[in-house]
Amino acid sequence: MSDSPRRDSPQQSRPAGKAPGLLGGLADFLDDRTGYRAVVRAALYENVPGGARWRYVWGSCLVFAFLTQAITGLFLWASYSASSQTAWESVYYIQHEMSGGWLLRGIHHVMAQAMVVLLALHLMQVVIDGAYKAPREVNFWLGLVLMMLVLGMALTGYLLPWDQKGYWATRVATNLAGLVPLVGPAIQQLVVGGPDYGHHTLTRFFALHAGFLPATLVAMLVVHLALFRKHGLHAKQPITRPDAMFWPDQVLKDAVAMLAVMAVVLGVILLPAVRTMLAGGQVDWGHVGAELGAPADPSQPYAAARPEWYFLFLFQFLKVFEGWGASGEFFGAIVVPGIVMGLMFLMPIVGRWKLGHRFNVCFTLAILAGAGLLTAMALNEDYCGLWADKAALADVRKLLDETEGDPGKIAAALGNDAATIAAFEKRAKKLEKIRHSESFLAAARQAEADAERAVELAGRPGKIPPTGGLELVRRDAKTVGPRLFERHCASCHAHVDPAAPGAAEILAKSSAANLHGFGTARWLEGLFDPKQVAGPAYFGNTAHKEGEMVGYVTGEMADADEWKPEEIRAVVAAMAAEAGLAAADTPAELVSRGRGLIADGERCGSCHTFHEKADDSGEVEYGSAPDITRWGSKEWLVGIIADPTHARFYGESNDRMPSFGKGKDGGAAILTREQIELVADWLRGDWYRPAGH
Amino acid sequence: MPHHDSRATHGPAANHGPAANHGPAANHGPAPRRNFLAEALAILCGGLATLPPIAAGIWAFLDPLGRRGAAAKFLPVADIASVPDDGIPRQFAVVADRVDAWTGFAAEPIGAVYLRREKGAEKVEAISATCPHAGCFIEMDQVEKCFRCPCHNSRFTLSGGIVAPSPSPRAMDSLECEVDGKGSIAVKWQNFYTGIAEKKVKP
């Protein structure tokens, strides 16, 4: 400031003829000692050639967005804990348990995305108006650096919740960084904080996200703004209107734009909640705002892994180089983006030539349009299963199923006509795309369900164990049970509600009993139904199809003289009670009557043992059929899964079922005791349910 | 752009003269009038836009004010056989399930308590090991047969009474104590505000 405090005396800067009030006096005092009025004046009274315009608001909006991120980020920092056992947990706590945490996180999450949009708008305005030209080259370059810093903050922030989504996306991003020649692997190891992902990945990403990057950004921003002021605003040409002052004309437009940005951000956060409210529903605020996936699990594949939407174009771009191997990824992820950034840095120099500016504008628009197109392609590939006409391709699906995709058989089925085959192949490709999308959509739905379940578990009265939320998920029968079943049981057993659409088809393909609802009265009623017992849901597809049980149910039990319907009902009730899965309103006398019938040596007891006492040597002498003492209970299920060949169960008449808990020749068992218990719990529907569900 | 030279003429000082005549910018409008409506609107919009992040931040930051510790309850601490009736206090860990924000700890040591019995007495006295002065951990001085706080040298008798002069404003905090029929001692675990003469339970 060239003005000395003496010259800029209070008497001069105050409107003449008024005595200073208390506030005025204080302001005079401060100005006398700091000269702040001159600073404020310099900041506010900047000339805007041609007057204030809406097209100048983007820079201010970006500063505002950064300020919002700094404020919300600092408050988030006050509750966040960066380690692989506390990151997901603390974010869960912010989102679901802290008052207002959902809003705080929601604003930070959505504003980050708004910032990327604002960056694109600011860049477009600068390029189209030619504001990058001399003497503003350095400021343009600074702007590009600022853009990369913002994108870096977006990338590092994505990991911090340490959920499946952020974890897998970051693995991809850091692996791509490893492709840089020579220094790549070192860079990767430095960023990851070691050879593997863990505590130090989080501490480093957090330090980058909340320390190094924003500090650099602030420093660059100060220079960016100082240079902006030095060169003045680059006015849109030609100037047709009178000049105006930055304050209040342009500031008003800036402020209105900032308010609009904030309104959009709040709208994105609150719209789903408002919809729920309008529909008369109860809003669960923990689910409003930013998502939180299931805790990061390196052992659990995540097919729904995608980068944040503003990086989707890069993700899609890499697919162009599929089949090129590592050099393709290097080319797509590093060389091409590097060339694009390089050309952008050269814009001020290219712009000196006659057609240079036009080239720059076209180049920028082409890049943005290309990115938009790639984003649309990526979204289409993932979501086309939602709108594609699958029925039109039913014949393709059928032929592929019948021929098992064998080209020779397909050609034969199509009469070896080249044109027909080509048309078929085109449609087969389309079908392949839809199938791809369907599997992505299924993975996304599964991810959502897993996330929901993880949050449900974390909200248990016992809270999260010190080992972290992943432990809760890994020990949850509802989450792990179906996965284990799918991997180890589903190749023979079905698990499908018989009333569900398509159940018959699934049952026909199965080769062992349908275990859906195993142990419940509904399952038992089917077992004792002469029409069902030899069907695919029970023994129909097994070696026991013509066994004694099937013979007994279709013979004696079908005879109303031998088994009265209420006697069968009593046995059903008693067996469900053995499993501990009887309906709450089951009459006790029905159960005890059923128990008597089961133990009856003339009926069930002729083959099955039931609460048989051990003999003197401590052994139970089992019958020719499985022991049904506590049938369907966790203990019984764990026993039969661990070793169906045990005399207590099927003994030597066991049909194909492996002994999952018994290693062959002293080797390791297929499943651990804990895994078998998880499967048993899942089959029995025995898992944590929040109160009120 | 001719800003460097024209800037000095702008600002409130420009109210006093026709600034538009200075500098080469020919299309300058009249000297900036103070447009109170525009100024008020600009401040209002800017303020409103900045309000949500600040409000959300403070809302979440104040969350701890609404939280209460676990309700005080009797926790089994020791067996009466391990507290001989010789008047000498013995230190025991207080073990309980503890919730720390998102983490639930099962059966964790959450503090310490001194138990003692007078000669021939059945009654067990329980004294909190937390110093009423500033919350440090009070230790037993085996040589001088007294309690001593290592932080500011507050001294207490073996029954917890204050030894003057002492930085502590009150005697050590006694805790309610029960012995069941099997000889198991349970202590009602509570924390008290420190630094004041009154023994006041923390919520």
CSV table of C-alpha atoms in Angstrom, one decimal, chain A residues 66 69 108 112 115-116 119 143-160 170 173-174 191 201 204-217 308 310-311 314 341:
chain,number,residue,atom,x,y,z
A,66,PHE,CA,-13.0,-24.8,-2.1
A,69,GLN,CA,-14.7,-28.1,1.3
A,108,HIS,CA,-18.5,-32.4,1.4
A,112,ALA,CA,-16.5,-32.2,-4.4
A,115,MET,CA,-16.3,-28.6,-8.0
A,116,VAL,CA,-15.3,-30.8,-10.9
A,119,LEU,CA,-13.7,-26.5,-13.1
A,143,GLY,CA,-5.1,-22.7,-13.3
A,144,LEU,CA,-4.2,-26.0,-14.9
A,145,VAL,CA,-2.1,-26.9,-11.9
A,146,LEU,CA,-5.0,-26.0,-9.6
A,147,MET,CA,-7.2,-28.2,-11.7
A,148,MET,CA,-4.9,-31.2,-11.2
A,149,LEU,CA,-4.7,-30.5,-7.5
A,150,VAL,CA,-8.5,-30.5,-7.2
A,151,LEU,CA,-8.6,-33.8,-9.1
A,152,GLY,CA,-5.9,-35.1,-6.9
A,153,MET,CA,-8.0,-34.2,-3.8
A,154,ALA,CA,-11.0,-35.9,-5.4
A,155,LEU,CA,-8.9,-39.1,-6.0
A,156,THR,CA,-7.4,-39.2,-2.5
A,157,GLY,CA,-10.7,-38.4,-0.8
A,158,TYR,CA,-12.4,-41.3,-2.5
A,159,LEU,CA,-10.3,-43.8,-0.5
A,160,LEU,CA,-10.7,-42.3,3.0
A,170,THR,CA,-7.8,-46.8,-5.4
A,173,ALA,CA,-5.6,-45.9,-9.6
A,174,THR,CA,-2.4,-46.7,-7.8
A,191,VAL,CA,1.7,-43.6,-2.2
A,201,THR,CA,-2.2,-46.0,2.7
A,204,ARG,CA,-0.7,-41.0,3.5
A,205,PHE,CA,-3.9,-40.4,1.5
A,206,PHE,CA,-5.3,-38.4,4.4
A,207,ALA,CA,-2.1,-36.3,4.6
A,208,LEU,CA,-2.3,-35.7,0.9
A,209,HIS,CA,-6.0,-35.0,0.9
A,210,ALA,CA,-6.1,-32.7,3.9
A,211,GLY,CA,-2.6,-31.4,4.1
A,212,PHE,CA,-0.2,-31.4,1.2
A,213,LEU,CA,-2.7,-30.9,-1.7
A,214,PRO,CA,-4.9,-28.2,-0.1
A,215,ALA,CA,-1.8,-26.4,1.3
A,216,THR,CA,-0.3,-26.4,-2.2
A,217,LEU,CA,-3.6,-25.4,-3.6
A,308,GLU,CA,-16.3,-41.6,-9.4
A,310,TYR,CA,-16.0,-37.7,-13.4
A,311,PHE,CA,-13.3,-40.2,-13.9
A,314,LEU,CA,-10.8,-42.4,-18.3
A,341,MET,CA,-2.5,-32.0,-20.6
